[in-house]
Amino acid sequence: MGQESVCPETSYWKVMKTAVDGDRLVLHLIPIRAWVSCPLCGGPSRRLHSRYRRRVMDLPWFSWPVQLIIRARRFFCDSPGCERRIFVEPFPKALSRYARQTQRTRDSLLELAHCSSAELAARVTRLLGFVTSSDSLLRLQCREHFSLVPPRVLGVDEFALRKGRTNGTLLADLERRVPVDLFEGIAAGDLTAWLQGHPQVEVLARDRAWAYRLAGQTALPEAQQVADRFHLVHNISSALKDFLHSRRWNVPESAGEPRSSSLQSRGTRAMRGRWEGVRRRKDSGLSLSAIAGELGLNRKTVSKYMASDLPPEYAGHPPQPSKVRPWLPYLGRRWAEGCHNARTLYREVVEQGYSGSGRHIRKAVQPWRNGSSRPVRSGPLPKMLVLRPYRGLKTSEKRMLAPFLQANPLLTQGHRLKEWFHEIVGQGEVEGLDAWSHEAARRG
Ligand SMILES: [Zn+2]
């Protein structure tokens, strides 16, 4: 391998030494230009101030991460009238001032991140030998967007930087709908510092966190602060949720089990009766034809019932928990023998090694019971239906919700206020807000 072929920019540096350090290749580079230009005034300088070591990552070499250690230099600027006295040697197009990787590395990473997600790109690039993470790719993308055009309308939001472990602040350009920056922490100070560096921000859209509000007031007192639409809708929904949980609600008379289930159990009951008849006659030694003749049943049905240890059910019966399933033939046999007591059945299967709960046994035999003697229990309040946008509900869900709203006038008021609010926000009807707040206050 010719050393020059791996050096990122041969007009700036030359490779002094290559080495292997643990899991990476290390290239030691020294700058070779005799004259460099001051980045402020552009004047040339060759008067050296000092040297320091700069470590950056370059493109990987056959899946090996490559690190550059550059003997970077500082120079004096001697141009009369230039404010900069000392400057760091710039490497235009190859390495920017604070970058931790070369420009060509950044370009490749960005290209990959743009093609997919930061998460996916991080996985692929690590395989290729890049040293990176999804967070740093996201940050790279943010900086790239931000360097193009400074945002006028800025959205500020809190988010989980490393799933649940660190909270961070995400800044987005709401006009262009792109992320512009993100940093760790949700403190007012961090955002204040950021905003002070970006005075062009005119509108600051944020959630209702006090820290963000404070930062906006401190750094950009002139900027207009708005609570963004998402958080407004979110707030009203959580207010309704608290209200829902704050008291017990009436359950309407008619809101029992769905009608289809009683039809189903009646159908099943007739089928079960026939099955029990077949099983009894089989146990007493009757032949298939004799049973079919005696009960007036089709031979196919009789053969099916003779072979089955379980009472027949309509298709679509909810699946049994996996711990119960192996015991169903035994339970069915005992049921046919006349043992209809769930607790007895439970004790019997436990003795034989069943490790599930008694509740599951009770539920498993429930559909086999003759005409339920237990009172029909009313369903609970369908809270999710109250919280979801009414517009998005299916007709059957609306029908289910209606009796609950009818039985609870107070809940109806809350529900109507939420729906009204969604409408105002959804259509951007700012005038409607006054009427809404007035009504909401009146209703308490
Ligand atoms: Zn200068």
Short mmCIF file of C-alpha atoms and ligand atoms in Angstrom, two decimals:
data_model
loop_
_atom_site.label_atom_id
_atom_site.label_comp_id
_atom_site.label_asym_id
_atom_site.label_seq_id
_atom_site.Cartn_x
_atom_site.Cartn_y
_atom_site.Cartn_z
CA MET A 1 0.00 0.00 0.00
CA GLY A 2 1.48 3.34 -1.01
CA GLN A 3 1.22 5.67 1.95
CA GLU A 4 0.15 8.60 -0.17
CA SER A 5 -2.88 6.69 -1.43
CA VAL A 6 -4.49 6.61 2.02
CA CYS A 7 -3.70 10.21 2.95
CA PRO A 8 -6.91 12.25 2.65
CA GLU A 9 -5.37 15.39 1.13
CA THR A 10 -1.80 15.19 -0.15
CA SER A 11 -1.40 18.91 -0.62
CA TYR A 12 -1.89 19.53 3.14
CA TRP A 13 -0.18 16.59 4.80
CA LYS A 14 2.20 13.75 4.39
CA VAL A 15 2.19 10.48 6.24
CA MET A 16 5.10 10.17 8.65
CA LYS A 17 4.23 6.84 10.18
CA THR A 18 1.52 4.19 10.09
CA ALA A 19 0.78 2.02 13.10
CA VAL A 20 -1.80 -0.39 14.42
CA ASP A 21 -3.31 0.60 17.73
CA GLY A 22 -5.64 -2.07 19.09
CA ASP A 23 -8.55 -2.23 16.71
CA ARG A 24 -7.57 0.67 14.46
CA LEU A 25 -5.03 1.86 11.96
CA VAL A 26 -3.30 5.10 12.91
CA LEU A 27 -1.73 7.47 10.39
CA HIS A 28 0.57 10.15 11.77
CA LEU A 29 0.35 13.18 9.49
CA ILE A 30 2.42 16.33 9.41
CA PRO A 31 1.31 19.47 7.58
CA ILE A 32 3.56 20.41 4.67
CA ARG A 33 2.54 23.89 3.52
CA ALA A 34 5.12 26.57 4.05
CA TRP A 35 2.57 29.38 3.89
CA VAL A 36 -0.98 29.32 5.21
CA SER A 37 -3.76 31.91 4.99
CA CYS A 38 -5.41 33.59 7.97
CA PRO A 39 -9.10 32.58 7.89
CA LEU A 40 -10.21 36.09 8.88
CA CYS A 41 -8.24 38.41 6.58
CA GLY A 42 -6.87 35.87 4.10
CA GLY A 43 -3.36 37.21 4.54
CA PRO A 44 -0.47 34.71 4.28
CA SER A 45 1.59 33.74 7.27
CA ARG A 46 4.56 31.49 7.93
CA ARG A 47 5.28 32.58 11.50
CA LEU A 48 4.64 29.51 13.66
CA HIS A 49 3.07 30.03 17.08
CA SER A 50 2.79 26.47 18.39
CA ARG A 51 1.93 22.87 17.56
CA TYR A 52 -0.64 20.50 18.99
CA ARG A 53 -2.00 17.06 18.27
CA ARG A 54 -5.35 16.66 16.63
CA ARG A 55 -7.06 13.27 16.38
CA VAL A 56 -9.75 12.71 13.77
CA MET A 57 -11.35 9.71 12.13
CA ASP A 58 -10.97 9.11 8.42
CA LEU A 59 -12.62 6.63 6.02
CA PRO A 60 -12.16 3.05 7.20
CA TRP A 61 -9.70 0.82 5.37
CA PHE A 62 -11.19 -2.63 4.64
CA SER A 63 -13.47 -2.42 7.71
CA TRP A 64 -10.59 -1.17 9.83
CA PRO A 65 -11.27 2.17 11.50
CA VAL A 66 -8.62 4.70 10.49
CA GLN A 67 -7.50 7.42 12.85
CA LEU A 68 -5.41 10.38 11.79
CA ILE A 69 -3.11 12.03 14.29
CA ILE A 70 -2.17 15.40 12.87
CA ARG A 71 0.64 17.59 14.14
CA ALA A 72 -1.57 20.64 13.74
CA ARG A 73 -0.14 24.15 13.87
CA ARG A 74 -1.09 27.61 15.10
CA PHE A 75 0.23 30.69 13.31
CA PHE A 76 0.48 34.41 13.98
CA CYS A 77 -1.38 36.73 11.66
CA ASP A 78 0.87 39.71 11.02
CA SER A 79 -1.45 41.55 8.62
CA PRO A 80 -1.90 45.13 9.83
CA GLY A 81 -5.52 45.79 10.80
CA CYS A 82 -6.50 42.12 11.24
CA GLU A 83 -8.20 41.41 14.54
CA ARG A 84 -6.98 37.83 14.68
CA ARG A 85 -3.54 37.55 16.22
CA ILE A 86 -3.25 33.79 16.33
CA PHE A 87 -5.06 31.29 14.15
CA VAL A 88 -5.26 27.56 13.70
CA GLU A 89 -4.06 26.25 10.35
CA PRO A 90 -7.17 25.69 8.26
CA PHE A 91 -7.67 22.72 5.94
CA PRO A 92 -10.46 23.83 3.62
CA LYS A 93 -12.62 21.07 2.13
CA ALA A 94 -10.67 18.37 3.98
CA LEU A 95 -11.22 19.03 7.67
CA SER A 96 -13.27 21.71 9.35
CA ARG A 97 -12.22 23.42 12.49
CA TYR A 98 -13.89 21.43 15.31
CA ALA A 99 -14.74 18.33 13.28
CA ARG A 100 -13.90 14.94 14.74
CA GLN A 101 -13.76 13.36 11.29
CA THR A 102 -12.52 14.35 7.85
CA GLN A 103 -14.89 15.95 5.41
CA ARG A 104 -14.97 12.90 3.14
CA THR A 105 -15.93 10.75 6.15
CA ARG A 106 -18.73 13.14 7.05
CA ASP A 107 -19.99 13.12 3.47
CA SER A 108 -20.13 9.33 3.39
CA LEU A 109 -21.88 9.12 6.75
CA LEU A 110 -24.45 11.73 5.75
CA GLU A 111 -25.09 10.00 2.46
CA LEU A 112 -25.81 6.75 4.29
CA ALA A 113 -27.93 8.44 6.96
CA HIS A 114 -30.03 10.20 4.32
CA CYS A 115 -30.71 6.92 2.51
CA SER A 116 -32.22 5.29 5.56
CA SER A 117 -32.61 6.17 9.21
CA ALA A 118 -29.86 7.24 11.59
CA GLU A 119 -30.42 4.00 13.50
CA LEU A 120 -30.00 1.77 10.47
CA ALA A 121 -27.15 3.80 9.01
CA ALA A 122 -25.27 3.56 12.31
CA ARG A 123 -25.46 -0.22 12.15
CA VAL A 124 -24.26 -0.40 8.54
CA THR A 125 -21.47 2.12 9.00
CA ARG A 126 -20.16 0.32 12.08
CA LEU A 127 -19.94 -2.84 9.99
CA LEU A 128 -17.95 -0.91 7.42
CA GLY A 129 -15.51 0.26 10.07
CA PHE A 130 -16.77 3.76 10.83
CA VAL A 131 -16.69 4.76 14.47
CA THR A 132 -20.12 6.30 15.01
CA SER A 133 -23.53 5.99 16.66
CA SER A 134 -27.09 6.85 15.71
CA ASP A 135 -26.99 9.89 18.01
CA SER A 136 -23.93 11.32 16.36
CA LEU A 137 -25.39 10.68 12.91
CA LEU A 138 -28.54 12.52 13.90
CA ARG A 139 -26.43 15.38 15.20
CA LEU A 140 -24.48 15.42 11.96
CA GLN A 141 -27.70 15.65 9.97
CA CYS A 142 -28.98 18.44 12.18
CA ARG A 143 -25.82 20.47 11.71
CA GLU A 144 -25.90 19.98 7.99
CA HIS A 145 -29.47 21.26 7.73
CA PHE A 146 -28.77 24.07 10.09
CA SER A 147 -25.75 25.33 8.20
CA LEU A 148 -27.94 25.89 5.12
CA VAL A 149 -30.55 28.37 6.31
CA PRO A 150 -31.08 29.67 9.84
CA PRO A 151 -34.64 28.98 11.03
CA ARG A 152 -37.23 31.73 11.50
CA VAL A 153 -39.89 29.57 13.11
CA LEU A 154 -38.26 27.26 15.61
CA GLY A 155 -39.91 24.29 17.31
CA VAL A 156 -38.46 23.12 20.61
CA ASP A 157 -39.30 19.74 22.03
CA GLU A 158 -38.06 17.34 24.63
CA PHE A 159 -37.15 13.85 23.56
CA ALA A 160 -35.38 10.73 24.78
CA LEU A 161 -31.81 10.82 23.50
CA ARG A 162 -30.93 7.28 24.54
CA LYS A 163 -34.19 5.46 25.03
CA GLY A 164 -35.34 6.51 28.45
CA ARG A 165 -31.90 7.21 29.85
CA THR A 166 -31.10 10.75 28.81
CA ASN A 167 -33.48 13.49 27.89
CA GLY A 168 -32.48 15.89 25.22
CA THR A 169 -33.79 18.94 23.43
CA LEU A 170 -34.62 18.76 19.76
CA LEU A 171 -34.82 21.93 17.69
CA ALA A 172 -36.64 21.92 14.38
CA ASP A 173 -37.18 24.41 11.61
CA LEU A 174 -40.96 24.31 11.42
CA GLU A 175 -41.17 26.06 8.06
CA ARG A 176 -38.87 23.58 6.34
CA ARG A 177 -39.81 20.69 8.62
CA VAL A 178 -36.25 19.59 9.30
CA PRO A 179 -34.35 19.08 12.54
CA VAL A 180 -31.73 21.76 13.06
CA ASP A 181 -29.98 20.78 16.25
CA LEU A 182 -30.17 18.64 19.30
CA PHE A 183 -28.35 18.59 22.58
CA GLU A 184 -28.36 16.70 25.82
CA GLY A 185 -30.36 18.09 28.70
CA ILE A 186 -33.61 20.01 28.94
CA ALA A 187 -32.36 22.86 31.13
CA ALA A 188 -33.19 26.46 30.35
CA GLY A 189 -29.50 27.41 30.23
CA ASP A 190 -28.65 25.23 27.24
CA LEU A 191 -31.52 26.53 25.17
CA THR A 192 -30.82 30.11 26.23
CA ALA A 193 -27.25 29.84 24.98
CA TRP A 194 -28.42 28.37 21.70
CA LEU A 195 -31.06 31.03 21.14
CA GLN A 196 -28.63 33.84 21.92
CA GLY A 197 -26.52 32.60 19.05
CA HIS A 198 -29.52 32.63 16.70
CA PRO A 199 -31.23 35.98 16.96
CA GLN A 200 -33.06 35.49 13.64
CA VAL A 201 -35.65 33.25 15.35
CA GLU A 202 -38.97 35.12 15.30
CA VAL A 203 -41.40 32.47 16.50
CA LEU A 204 -40.67 29.91 19.17
CA ALA A 205 -43.11 27.00 19.27
CA ARG A 206 -42.71 24.84 22.34
CA ASP A 207 -44.46 22.56 24.75
CA ARG A 208 -45.50 24.04 28.05
CA ALA A 209 -42.29 23.21 29.92
CA TRP A 210 -41.32 26.21 32.02
CA ALA A 211 -37.61 25.81 31.21
CA TYR A 212 -38.19 26.42 27.51
CA ARG A 213 -40.45 29.35 28.22
CA LEU A 214 -37.83 30.88 30.48
CA ALA A 215 -35.10 30.37 27.88
CA GLY A 216 -37.21 32.10 25.25
CA GLN A 217 -37.93 35.05 27.53
CA THR A 218 -34.29 35.43 28.49
CA ALA A 219 -32.64 35.01 25.12
CA LEU A 220 -35.21 36.37 22.69
CA PRO A 221 -37.69 38.59 24.52
CA GLU A 222 -39.00 39.90 21.19
CA ALA A 223 -39.74 36.50 19.70
CA GLN A 224 -43.31 35.34 19.80
CA GLN A 225 -43.81 32.26 21.93
CA VAL A 226 -46.54 29.83 21.03
CA ALA A 227 -47.63 26.50 22.39
CA ASP A 228 -47.58 24.16 19.44
CA ARG A 229 -50.65 22.41 18.10
CA PHE A 230 -49.54 18.93 19.05
CA HIS A 231 -49.06 19.90 22.68
CA LEU A 232 -52.34 21.80 22.83
CA VAL A 233 -54.24 18.76 21.63
CA HIS A 234 -52.18 16.57 23.91
CA ASN A 235 -52.98 18.80 26.88
CA ILE A 236 -56.71 18.76 26.34
CA SER A 237 -56.67 15.00 25.97
CA SER A 238 -54.73 14.50 29.17
CA ALA A 239 -57.09 16.90 30.97
CA LEU A 240 -60.04 14.78 29.84
CA LYS A 241 -58.17 11.65 30.88
CA ASP A 242 -57.65 13.00 34.41
CA PHE A 243 -61.31 13.94 34.52
CA LEU A 244 -62.27 10.42 33.42
CA HIS A 245 -60.26 8.87 36.22
CA SER A 246 -61.39 11.37 38.81
CA ARG A 247 -64.74 9.71 39.61
CA ARG A 248 -66.97 6.70 39.06
CA TRP A 249 -69.28 6.89 36.09
CA ASN A 250 -72.77 5.50 35.63
CA VAL A 251 -73.01 2.38 33.55
CA PRO A 252 -76.13 2.35 31.38
CA GLU A 253 -78.66 -0.52 31.75
CA SER A 254 -78.29 -1.73 28.21
CA ALA A 255 -74.53 -1.86 28.21
CA GLY A 256 -74.26 -5.54 29.03
CA GLU A 257 -72.61 -8.20 26.98
CA PRO A 258 -73.01 -7.87 23.27
CA ARG A 259 -76.16 -9.50 21.91
CA SER A 260 -74.26 -11.90 19.69
CA SER A 261 -72.79 -13.69 22.69
CA SER A 262 -76.17 -14.84 24.03
CA LEU A 263 -77.08 -16.08 20.55
CA GLN A 264 -73.81 -17.88 20.43
CA SER A 265 -74.29 -19.56 23.80
CA ARG A 266 -77.81 -20.63 22.85
CA GLY A 267 -76.52 -22.15 19.62
CA THR A 268 -73.70 -23.81 21.48
CA ARG A 269 -76.10 -25.12 24.11
CA ALA A 270 -78.14 -27.03 21.50
CA MET A 271 -74.98 -28.43 19.93
CA ARG A 272 -73.64 -29.35 23.35
CA GLY A 273 -76.87 -31.16 24.18
CA ARG A 274 -76.50 -33.30 21.09
CA TRP A 275 -72.83 -33.96 21.82
CA GLU A 276 -73.64 -35.06 25.38
CA GLY A 277 -76.36 -37.37 24.04
CA VAL A 278 -73.92 -38.94 21.60
CA ARG A 279 -71.23 -39.37 24.26
CA ARG A 280 -73.62 -41.01 26.75
CA ARG A 281 -74.85 -43.49 24.15
CA LYS A 282 -71.29 -44.20 23.02
CA ASP A 283 -70.24 -44.93 26.62
CA SER A 284 -73.16 -47.30 27.04
CA GLY A 285 -71.90 -49.21 23.99
CA LEU A 286 -74.28 -48.14 21.20
CA SER A 287 -73.00 -48.18 17.63
CA LEU A 288 -72.71 -45.12 15.40
CA SER A 289 -75.74 -46.09 13.29
CA ALA A 290 -77.82 -46.82 16.37
CA ILE A 291 -76.98 -43.43 17.87
CA ALA A 292 -77.67 -41.63 14.61
CA GLY A 293 -81.03 -43.38 14.32
CA GLU A 294 -82.01 -42.79 17.93
CA LEU A 295 -81.11 -39.10 17.96
CA GLY A 296 -82.10 -38.36 14.36
CA LEU A 297 -78.64 -37.06 13.58
CA ASN A 298 -76.52 -37.16 10.49
CA ARG A 299 -73.90 -39.99 10.64
CA LYS A 300 -71.10 -37.56 9.95
CA THR A 301 -72.07 -35.43 12.94
CA VAL A 302 -72.36 -38.46 15.19
CA SER A 303 -68.94 -39.70 14.11
CA LYS A 304 -67.47 -36.27 14.77
CA TYR A 305 -69.06 -36.06 18.22
CA MET A 306 -67.99 -39.61 19.10
CA ALA A 307 -64.40 -38.76 18.27
CA SER A 308 -64.40 -35.47 20.13
CA ASP A 309 -63.61 -35.23 23.82
CA LEU A 310 -64.72 -31.61 23.83
CA PRO A 311 -68.20 -30.11 23.62
CA PRO A 312 -68.65 -28.43 20.24
CA GLU A 313 -68.48 -24.65 19.96
CA TYR A 314 -69.04 -22.05 17.34
CA ALA A 315 -65.93 -21.13 15.44
CA GLY A 316 -64.55 -17.84 16.59
CA HIS A 317 -64.50 -18.78 20.22
CA PRO A 318 -61.61 -16.90 21.85
CA PRO A 319 -58.46 -19.00 22.05
CA GLN A 320 -57.74 -20.63 25.41
CA PRO A 321 -54.57 -19.72 27.30
CA SER A 322 -51.77 -22.11 26.37
CA LYS A 323 -51.56 -23.57 29.89
CA VAL A 324 -55.21 -24.63 29.74
CA ARG A 325 -55.17 -26.04 26.23
CA PRO A 326 -53.58 -29.45 27.03
CA TRP A 327 -56.19 -29.99 29.75
CA LEU A 328 -59.25 -29.32 27.61
CA PRO A 329 -59.84 -32.98 26.64
CA TYR A 330 -59.77 -33.99 30.31
CA LEU A 331 -62.03 -31.10 31.33
CA GLY A 332 -64.43 -31.95 28.52
CA ARG A 333 -64.58 -35.60 29.58
CA ARG A 334 -65.23 -34.69 33.20
CA TRP A 335 -67.84 -32.17 32.07
CA ALA A 336 -69.65 -34.84 30.08
CA GLU A 337 -69.54 -37.07 33.18
CA GLY A 338 -71.46 -34.39 35.00
CA CYS A 339 -68.78 -32.52 36.94
CA HIS A 340 -69.66 -28.88 36.30
CA ASN A 341 -67.90 -27.35 39.30
CA ALA A 342 -64.94 -25.24 38.16
CA ARG A 343 -63.22 -25.39 41.55
CA THR A 344 -63.38 -29.20 41.64
CA LEU A 345 -62.11 -29.37 38.08
CA TYR A 346 -59.31 -26.97 38.95
CA ARG A 347 -58.23 -29.11 41.95
CA GLU A 348 -58.27 -32.22 39.79
CA VAL A 349 -56.04 -30.79 37.07
CA VAL A 350 -53.66 -29.24 39.62
CA GLU A 351 -53.18 -32.70 41.14
CA GLN A 352 -52.21 -33.91 37.71
CA GLY A 353 -49.71 -31.12 37.12
CA TYR A 354 -51.66 -28.09 35.79
CA SER A 355 -49.75 -24.94 36.74
CA GLY A 356 -52.12 -22.21 35.51
CA SER A 357 -54.73 -20.25 37.43
CA GLY A 358 -58.21 -21.27 38.57
CA ARG A 359 -59.63 -18.29 36.75
CA HIS A 360 -58.51 -19.73 33.44
CA ILE A 361 -60.24 -23.06 34.18
CA ARG A 362 -63.43 -21.20 35.08
CA LYS A 363 -63.23 -19.25 31.84
CA ALA A 364 -62.52 -22.38 29.81
CA VAL A 365 -65.67 -24.19 31.00
CA GLN A 366 -67.85 -21.09 31.01
CA PRO A 367 -69.08 -21.53 27.42
CA TRP A 368 -70.15 -25.10 28.23
CA ARG A 369 -72.50 -24.03 31.01
CA ASN A 370 -76.23 -24.43 30.59
CA GLY A 371 -78.22 -21.19 30.57
CA SER A 372 -76.02 -18.89 32.57
CA SER A 373 -77.39 -18.50 36.07
CA ARG A 374 -75.02 -15.66 36.79
CA PRO A 375 -76.30 -12.12 36.32
CA VAL A 376 -75.08 -10.42 33.16
CA ARG A 377 -72.36 -7.99 34.18
CA SER A 378 -72.24 -4.55 32.64
CA GLY A 379 -69.16 -3.67 30.63
CA PRO A 380 -66.81 -1.01 31.96
CA LEU A 381 -66.79 2.54 30.64
CA PRO A 382 -65.02 2.45 27.26
CA LYS A 383 -62.47 5.12 28.20
CA MET A 384 -60.48 4.85 25.00
CA LEU A 385 -63.59 5.64 22.98
CA VAL A 386 -64.11 8.80 25.01
CA LEU A 387 -60.53 9.92 24.44
CA ARG A 388 -60.19 9.13 20.76
CA PRO A 389 -61.37 11.72 18.22
CA TYR A 390 -65.08 11.05 17.67
CA ARG A 391 -64.68 11.55 13.95
CA GLY A 392 -62.30 8.59 13.75
CA LEU A 393 -64.61 6.12 15.50
CA LYS A 394 -66.32 3.30 13.63
CA THR A 395 -70.13 3.29 13.58
CA SER A 396 -70.18 0.34 15.98
CA GLU A 397 -67.89 2.20 18.37
CA LYS A 398 -70.04 5.31 18.24
CA ARG A 399 -73.06 3.14 19.04
CA MET A 400 -71.21 1.65 21.99
CA LEU A 401 -70.18 5.05 23.31
CA ALA A 402 -73.58 6.75 22.99
CA PRO A 403 -75.35 5.11 26.00
CA PHE A 404 -72.41 5.94 28.27
CA LEU A 405 -72.50 9.58 27.30
CA GLN A 406 -76.27 9.58 27.76
CA ALA A 407 -75.96 8.17 31.25
CA ASN A 408 -73.31 10.72 32.27
CA PRO A 409 -74.21 14.33 31.43
CA LEU A 410 -71.02 15.66 33.02
CA LEU A 411 -68.91 13.36 30.91
CA THR A 412 -70.82 14.46 27.84
CA GLN A 413 -69.86 18.06 28.59
CA GLY A 414 -66.17 17.16 28.91
CA HIS A 415 -66.32 15.11 25.75
CA ARG A 416 -68.01 17.90 23.82
CA LEU A 417 -65.43 20.45 25.00
CA LYS A 418 -62.60 18.20 23.88
CA GLU A 419 -64.17 17.65 20.46
CA TRP A 420 -64.83 21.33 20.03
CA PHE A 421 -61.24 22.14 20.95
CA HIS A 422 -59.89 19.63 18.44
CA GLU A 423 -62.01 21.28 15.77
CA ILE A 424 -60.73 24.76 16.61
CA VAL A 425 -57.11 23.66 16.58
CA GLY A 426 -57.54 21.42 13.54
CA GLN A 427 -59.00 24.21 11.44
CA GLY A 428 -56.86 26.97 12.90
CA GLU A 429 -59.92 28.97 13.93
CA VAL A 430 -58.30 31.24 16.43
CA GLU A 431 -61.50 33.30 16.95
CA GLY A 432 -63.26 30.23 18.29
CA LEU A 433 -60.85 29.96 21.20
CA ASP A 434 -62.44 32.78 23.21
CA ALA A 435 -65.88 31.26 23.02
CA TRP A 436 -64.38 27.92 23.93
CA SER A 437 -62.50 29.17 27.03
CA HIS A 438 -65.61 31.03 28.14
CA GLU A 439 -67.70 27.88 27.86
CA ALA A 440 -65.03 25.71 29.50
CA ALA A 441 -64.80 28.13 32.45
CA ARG A 442 -68.59 28.25 32.76
CA ARG A 443 -68.75 24.45 32.88
CA GLY A 444 -66.01 24.31 35.46
ZN ZN B 1 -5.60 37.78 9.65
#
